[in-house]
């Protein structure tokens, strides 16, 4: 089939998502969905009235609400079927096949896939030793588009404002800043939009708002820029139910989100302490997950944890970090189960793998 040639390097998205009672593998909101959004979905009248008709072509009512939330005019917003859709459409809008895109390494695993689907070369620029973006490396890549992710998935830290600022000022192509986890962080690249006509900030309701199943994402940038993304995206990408629920969440659930963020931060701190007591080191995190280098096969470790009904996300041989697992932070009882499972599994592994024993003993208490 013709498609085989073009998409030769691209595979369907596969991951181990066998159900686990304690699923800490995908960074969704384990405190649940934003409640007003859930009520909007359940309200039969809202659904029945809208299902036969097409939704708003470019989500104008939702853009109005998002504009208020972000603090920009509505013509600076583009919506999408998840922020994945915004990222993919942005690549289509701002590149031609054969162009290249610079991305940090490691970063969001979908970016090389969106790049491949859009016929782009990927230049991977390793993070600095302190897990920040290498601004000079990014600029030196000679790419058409620079992709940044802050807080960065899967490492956790935000990129420093000074470095992102430098990239935005010095680069003459489009800079995409993926802020899927921005509600958990302390700064946003939105404040750099005034300086950069070519900055697109991509965000989502999938994480802090707890609405991953609805698939609502958005991009923020200069009006000419977002309208290019909108052309590449096409009309009708946010369905009517998702649109109604997203508007409800963005108007009624902001306090709920803020409170869950505070709870997550406190739980993350407590969880990191518990991991350190197990002899593990943890990367600093500004998001609702932590990355934990494990010094052993992370896929096997995940499999062992899954036998105890705890699922995490394994990352083998991450550049600059090594084998690691990424653990989503949720309510404490789930984190306690994760700690218990790690405690049960790690010593047994240790006996099999003397290297790990050594590494764990060298770590600070
Ligand atoms: C989860 C995630 C997204 C995808 O969000 P959707 O809006 O659900 O498509 C985008 N970027 C990063 C870094 C993520 O972790």
Coordinates of C-alpha atoms and ligand atoms in Angstrom, one line a residue:
X1 CA 0.0 0.0 0.0
X2 CA 1.2 3.5 -0.8
X3 CA 1.0 4.6 2.8
X4 CA 3.6 2.0 3.8
X5 CA 6.3 3.9 2.0
X6 CA 5.6 7.3 3.5
X7 CA 5.0 6.1 7.0
X8 CA 7.8 3.4 6.9
X9 CA 9.3 4.5 10.2
X10 CA 6.0 5.1 12.0
X11 CA 4.2 2.5 14.0
X12 CA 0.9 2.4 15.8
X13 CA 1.3 3.7 19.4
X14 CA 1.8 0.6 21.5
X15 CA 2.3 0.5 25.3
X16 CA 1.5 -1.8 28.1
X17 CA -1.9 -0.6 29.3
X18 CA -3.2 -3.8 30.8
X19 CA -5.4 -2.6 33.6
X20 CA -3.7 -2.1 37.0
X21 CA -5.6 -1.1 40.2
X22 CA -3.0 1.6 40.8
X23 CA -2.2 3.0 37.4
X24 CA 0.6 5.6 37.7
X25 CA 1.7 5.3 34.1
X26 CA 0.2 8.2 32.1
X27 CA 0.2 11.4 34.1
X28 CA -3.6 11.9 34.0
X29 CA -5.3 13.4 37.0
X30 CA -5.8 10.7 39.6
X31 CA -8.0 13.0 41.7
X32 CA -10.6 12.7 39.0
X33 CA -12.2 14.9 36.4
X34 CA -13.0 18.6 36.9
X35 CA -16.5 18.3 38.5
X36 CA -18.4 20.9 36.5
X37 CA -17.1 19.2 33.3
X38 CA -18.4 15.9 34.5
X39 CA -21.8 17.4 35.3
X40 CA -22.0 18.9 31.8
X41 CA -21.3 15.6 30.2
X42 CA -24.0 13.9 32.3
X43 CA -26.6 16.5 31.5
X44 CA -28.7 14.8 28.9
X45 CA -30.3 18.0 27.7
X46 CA -27.0 19.5 26.8
X47 CA -26.1 16.4 24.8
X48 CA -29.4 15.8 23.0
X49 CA -29.8 19.4 21.8
X50 CA -26.4 19.4 20.1
X51 CA -25.7 15.9 18.8
X52 CA -27.3 16.2 15.4
X53 CA -25.5 19.5 14.5
X54 CA -21.9 20.2 13.8
X55 CA -20.1 21.9 16.7
X56 CA -18.6 25.4 16.3
X57 CA -16.2 25.3 13.4
X58 CA -13.3 26.9 15.2
X59 CA -14.6 26.7 18.7
X60 CA -15.3 30.4 19.0
X61 CA -17.3 30.2 22.4
X62 CA -14.6 27.9 23.8
X63 CA -11.9 30.3 22.6
X64 CA -13.6 33.2 24.5
X65 CA -13.5 31.2 27.7
X66 CA -9.9 30.1 27.1
X67 CA -8.9 33.7 26.4
X68 CA -10.2 34.7 29.8
X69 CA -8.4 31.8 31.5
X70 CA -5.0 32.5 29.8
X71 CA -5.4 36.3 29.8
X72 CA -5.0 37.0 26.0
X73 CA -7.5 38.1 23.3
X74 CA -9.6 35.3 21.8
X75 CA -7.9 35.7 18.4
X76 CA -4.7 34.5 20.0
X77 CA -6.1 31.0 20.6
X78 CA -6.4 27.9 18.5
X79 CA -8.2 24.8 19.8
X80 CA -7.7 21.1 18.9
X81 CA -8.6 17.5 19.5
X82 CA -6.1 17.3 22.4
X83 CA -2.9 19.3 22.3
X84 CA -1.5 16.5 20.2
X85 CA -3.7 17.8 17.4
X86 CA -2.4 21.4 18.0
X87 CA 1.3 20.2 17.9
X88 CA 0.8 18.1 14.8
X89 CA -1.1 20.9 13.0
X90 CA 1.6 23.4 14.0
X91 CA 4.2 21.2 12.4
X92 CA 2.1 21.0 9.2
X93 CA 1.6 24.8 9.2
X94 CA 5.2 25.8 9.8
X95 CA 7.3 23.3 7.9
X96 CA 7.7 21.6 4.5
X97 CA 8.6 18.0 4.2
X98 CA 12.4 17.7 4.4
X99 CA 12.7 20.5 6.9
X100 CA 14.1 19.7 10.3
X101 CA 12.8 20.3 13.9
X102 CA 15.0 20.6 16.9
X103 CA 13.8 18.9 20.1
X104 CA 15.3 18.3 23.5
X105 CA 16.4 14.8 24.4
X106 CA 14.7 13.2 26.2
X107 CA 11.3 14.8 25.7
X108 CA 7.7 14.0 24.9
X109 CA 7.8 10.7 23.0
X110 CA 5.2 11.8 20.4
X111 CA 7.2 14.6 18.9
X112 CA 9.5 12.4 16.8
X113 CA 6.3 10.6 15.6
X114 CA 4.6 13.9 14.6
X115 CA 7.8 14.9 12.9
X116 CA 8.0 11.7 10.9
X117 CA 4.3 11.8 9.9
X118 CA 5.0 15.4 8.6
X119 CA 8.1 14.3 6.7
X120 CA 10.5 16.1 9.0
X121 CA 14.1 15.4 10.1
X122 CA 14.5 15.4 13.9
X123 CA 17.6 17.0 15.5
X124 CA 17.8 15.8 19.1
X125 CA 19.6 18.2 21.4
X126 CA 20.6 16.6 24.8
X127 CA 19.4 18.4 28.0
X128 CA 22.1 20.0 30.1
X129 CA 23.5 18.1 33.1
X130 CA 21.0 20.0 35.3
X131 CA 18.1 18.9 33.1
X132 CA 17.6 22.3 31.5
X133 CA 17.3 23.1 27.8
X134 CA 20.6 23.6 26.0
X135 CA 19.8 27.0 24.3
X136 CA 23.0 27.2 22.3
X137 CA 22.6 23.6 21.1
X138 CA 19.0 24.2 20.1
X139 CA 19.9 27.4 18.1
X140 CA 22.9 25.7 16.5
X141 CA 20.7 22.8 15.2
X142 CA 19.7 25.0 12.2
X143 CA 16.1 23.7 12.3
X144 CA 12.9 25.3 10.9
X145 CA 11.0 24.8 14.2
X146 CA 12.2 24.4 17.8
X147 CA 10.1 22.4 20.2
X148 CA 10.4 22.9 23.9
X149 CA 8.5 21.1 26.7
X150 CA 8.2 22.8 30.1
X151 CA 7.8 21.2 32.5
X152 CA 9.5 18.5 30.4
X153 CA 8.0 15.1 30.1
X154 CA 9.5 12.6 31.1
X155 CA 12.2 14.4 33.2
X156 CA 10.0 16.8 35.2
X157 CA 11.8 20.2 35.6
X158 CA 10.7 23.4 33.9
X159 CA 13.2 24.9 31.5
X160 CA 14.7 28.1 32.9
X161 CA 13.0 31.3 31.8
X162 CA 16.3 32.9 30.8
X163 CA 17.2 30.1 28.4
X164 CA 13.7 29.9 26.8
X165 CA 13.8 33.7 26.5
X166 CA 17.2 33.5 24.8
X167 CA 15.9 31.0 22.3
X168 CA 12.8 33.0 21.5
X169 CA 14.9 36.2 21.0
X170 CA 17.6 34.6 18.8
X171 CA 15.6 32.1 16.7
X172 CA 14.0 33.3 13.5
X173 CA 11.7 30.2 13.0
X174 CA 8.8 29.1 15.1
X175 CA 9.3 28.1 18.8
X176 CA 6.7 25.7 20.1
X177 CA 6.5 25.5 23.9
X178 CA 4.5 22.5 25.1
X179 CA 3.0 23.4 28.5
X180 CA 0.9 20.3 29.1
X181 CA 1.8 20.5 32.8
X182 CA 1.8 24.3 33.2
X183 CA -0.8 24.3 35.9
X184 CA 1.6 22.5 38.2
X185 CA 4.5 24.8 37.4
X186 CA 5.5 28.3 38.6
X187 CA 6.1 30.1 35.3
X188 CA 4.7 30.0 31.8
X189 CA 6.1 31.0 28.4
X190 CA 2.9 33.0 27.9
X191 CA 4.8 35.9 29.3
X192 CA 7.2 35.7 26.4
X193 CA 4.6 36.0 23.8
X194 CA 4.9 39.8 23.8
X195 CA 8.5 39.5 22.7
X196 CA 8.0 36.7 20.1
X197 CA 5.7 36.9 17.1
X198 CA 6.7 33.3 16.4
X199 CA 6.0 31.6 19.7
X200 CA 3.2 29.0 20.0
X201 CA 2.4 27.8 23.5
X202 CA 0.5 24.4 23.4
X203 CA -1.7 23.4 26.4
X204 CA -4.3 20.8 27.3
X205 CA -7.2 20.0 29.5
X206 CA -5.9 16.4 29.7
X207 CA -3.7 16.8 32.8
X208 CA -4.6 19.3 35.6
X209 CA -8.2 19.5 34.5
X210 CA -8.5 15.7 34.5
X211 CA -10.2 15.6 31.1
X212 CA -7.9 13.4 28.9
X213 CA -10.8 11.4 27.6
X214 CA -12.5 14.5 26.1
X215 CA -9.5 15.4 24.0
X216 CA -9.4 19.2 24.3
X217 CA -6.1 21.1 23.7
X218 CA -5.3 24.6 22.6
X219 CA -2.5 26.8 21.4
X220 CA -1.7 30.4 22.2
X221 CA 0.2 32.8 20.0
X222 CA 0.0 35.8 17.8
X223 CA -3.2 36.0 15.7
X224 CA -1.5 35.4 12.4
X225 CA 0.4 32.4 13.8
X226 CA -2.6 30.7 15.4
X227 CA -4.7 31.2 12.3
X228 CA -2.0 29.3 10.3
X229 CA -2.3 26.4 12.8
X230 CA -6.1 26.6 12.4
X231 CA -5.9 26.3 8.6
X232 CA -3.6 23.3 8.9
X233 CA -5.9 21.8 11.6
X234 CA -9.2 22.1 9.8
X235 CA -12.7 22.8 11.2
X236 CA -14.8 20.9 13.7
X237 CA -12.0 19.2 15.7
X238 CA -13.5 19.8 19.2
X239 CA -16.7 17.9 19.5
X240 CA -19.8 19.4 21.0
X241 CA -19.8 17.5 24.3
X242 CA -16.1 18.2 24.8
X243 CA -16.7 21.8 24.0
X244 CA -19.5 22.2 26.6
X245 CA -17.6 20.3 29.3
X246 CA -14.4 22.3 28.7
X247 CA -16.3 25.6 29.0
X248 CA -17.9 24.4 32.2
X249 CA -14.5 23.4 33.7
X250 CA -12.8 26.6 32.6
X251 CA -15.5 28.8 34.2
X252 CA -16.5 26.7 37.3
X253 CA -13.6 24.4 38.2
X254 CA -10.6 26.7 38.6
X255 CA -10.6 26.6 42.4
X256 CA -10.9 22.8 42.2
X257 CA -7.9 22.7 39.9
X258 CA -5.9 25.0 42.2
X259 CA -6.7 22.9 45.2
X260 CA -5.8 19.6 43.5
X261 CA -2.5 21.2 42.3
X262 CA -1.6 22.1 45.9
X263 CA -2.5 18.6 47.1
X264 CA -0.4 17.1 44.3
X265 CA 2.6 19.2 45.4
X266 CA 2.3 18.1 49.0
X267 CA 1.8 14.5 48.0
X268 CA 4.8 14.6 45.6
X269 CA 7.0 15.9 48.3
X270 CA 6.0 13.2 50.7
X271 CA 6.4 10.5 48.0
X272 CA 9.9 11.7 47.1
X273 CA 10.9 11.4 50.7
X274 CA 9.6 7.9 50.8
X275 CA 11.5 7.0 47.6
X276 CA 14.7 8.4 49.1
X277 CA 14.2 6.3 52.2
X278 CA 14.2 3.3 49.8
X279 CA 17.6 4.4 48.5
X280 CA 16.3 5.8 45.2
X281 CA 17.3 9.1 43.7
X282 CA 14.6 11.3 42.1
X283 CA 14.9 14.0 39.5
X284 CA 13.4 17.4 40.7
X285 CA 9.9 17.8 39.3
X286 CA 7.6 20.8 38.6
X287 CA 4.8 18.4 37.3
X288 CA 2.5 15.7 38.5
X289 CA 5.0 13.0 38.0
X290 CA 8.6 12.1 39.0
X291 CA 11.3 10.4 37.1
X292 CA 13.3 7.9 39.1
X293 CA 16.6 6.4 37.7
X294 CA 16.6 2.7 38.7
X295 CA 19.9 1.2 37.5
X296 CA 18.1 -1.9 36.2
X297 CA 15.9 -3.0 33.3
X298 CA 12.9 -0.7 33.8
X299 CA 10.6 -2.8 31.7
X300 CA 11.2 -5.8 34.0
X301 CA 10.8 -3.6 37.1
X302 CA 7.4 -2.3 35.7
X303 CA 6.4 -5.9 35.0
X304 CA 7.2 -6.9 38.6
X305 CA 5.3 -3.9 40.0
X306 CA 2.3 -4.8 37.7
X307 CA 2.2 -8.2 39.4
X308 CA 1.4 -6.2 42.5
X309 CA -1.2 -4.2 40.6
X310 CA 0.9 -1.0 40.3
X311 CA 1.7 0.3 36.9
X312 CA 4.4 2.9 36.1
X313 CA 6.0 4.0 32.8
X314 CA 9.4 2.5 32.1
X315 CA 12.1 4.4 30.1
X316 CA 15.1 2.3 29.0
X317 CA 18.5 4.0 28.5
X318 CA 17.3 7.6 28.6
X319 CA 20.2 9.8 27.3
X320 CA 22.0 11.4 30.2
X321 CA 19.9 9.6 32.8
X322 CA 19.9 5.9 32.0
X323 CA 17.2 3.4 32.9
X324 CA 14.3 5.0 34.7
X325 CA 10.7 4.8 35.6
X326 CA 8.2 7.7 35.5
X327 CA 5.6 7.7 38.3
X328 CA 2.4 9.8 38.2
X329 CA 1.5 11.5 41.5
X330 CA -2.0 10.9 42.7
X331 CA -3.8 10.7 46.1
X332 CA -1.5 9.4 48.9
X333 CA -3.1 6.0 49.3
X334 CA -2.1 5.2 45.7
X335 CA 1.5 6.4 46.3
X336 CA 1.7 4.3 49.5
X337 CA 0.8 1.3 47.4
X338 CA 3.5 2.2 44.9
X339 CA 6.1 2.6 47.8
X340 CA 5.0 -0.8 49.2
X341 CA 5.3 -2.5 45.8
X342 CA 8.7 -0.9 45.2
X343 CA 9.9 -2.0 48.6
X344 CA 8.8 -5.5 48.0
X345 CA 10.3 -5.7 44.5
X346 CA 13.6 -3.8 44.8
X347 CA 15.4 -5.9 47.4
X348 CA 14.7 -9.1 45.4
X349 CA 16.0 -7.5 42.3
X350 CA 19.0 -6.3 44.2
X351 CA 20.1 -9.9 45.1
X352 CA 19.9 -10.7 41.4
X353 CA 21.7 -7.6 40.2
X354 CA 24.7 -6.7 42.4
X355 CA 25.3 -3.6 40.3
X356 CA 22.1 -2.1 41.5
X357 CA 23.0 -2.8 45.1
X358 CA 26.2 -0.9 44.7
X359 CA 24.5 2.0 43.0
X360 CA 21.8 2.2 45.7
X361 CA 24.4 2.2 48.5
X362 CA 26.3 5.0 46.9
X363 CA 23.2 7.3 46.9
X364 CA 22.8 9.9 49.6
X365 CA 20.3 9.0 52.3
Ligands
LIG1 C1 0.0 14.5 27.9 C2 0.9 15.3 27.0 C3 0.4 16.0 25.9 C4 -0.9 15.5 25.2 O1 -2.0 16.1 25.6 P1 -3.4 15.8 24.9 O2 -3.9 17.2 25.0 O3 -4.0 14.8 25.7 O4 -3.2 15.5 23.5 C5 1.2 16.9 25.2 N1 2.4 17.1 25.6 C6 2.9 16.5 26.7 C7 4.3 16.8 27.1 C8 2.2 15.6 27.4 O5 2.8 15.0 28.5

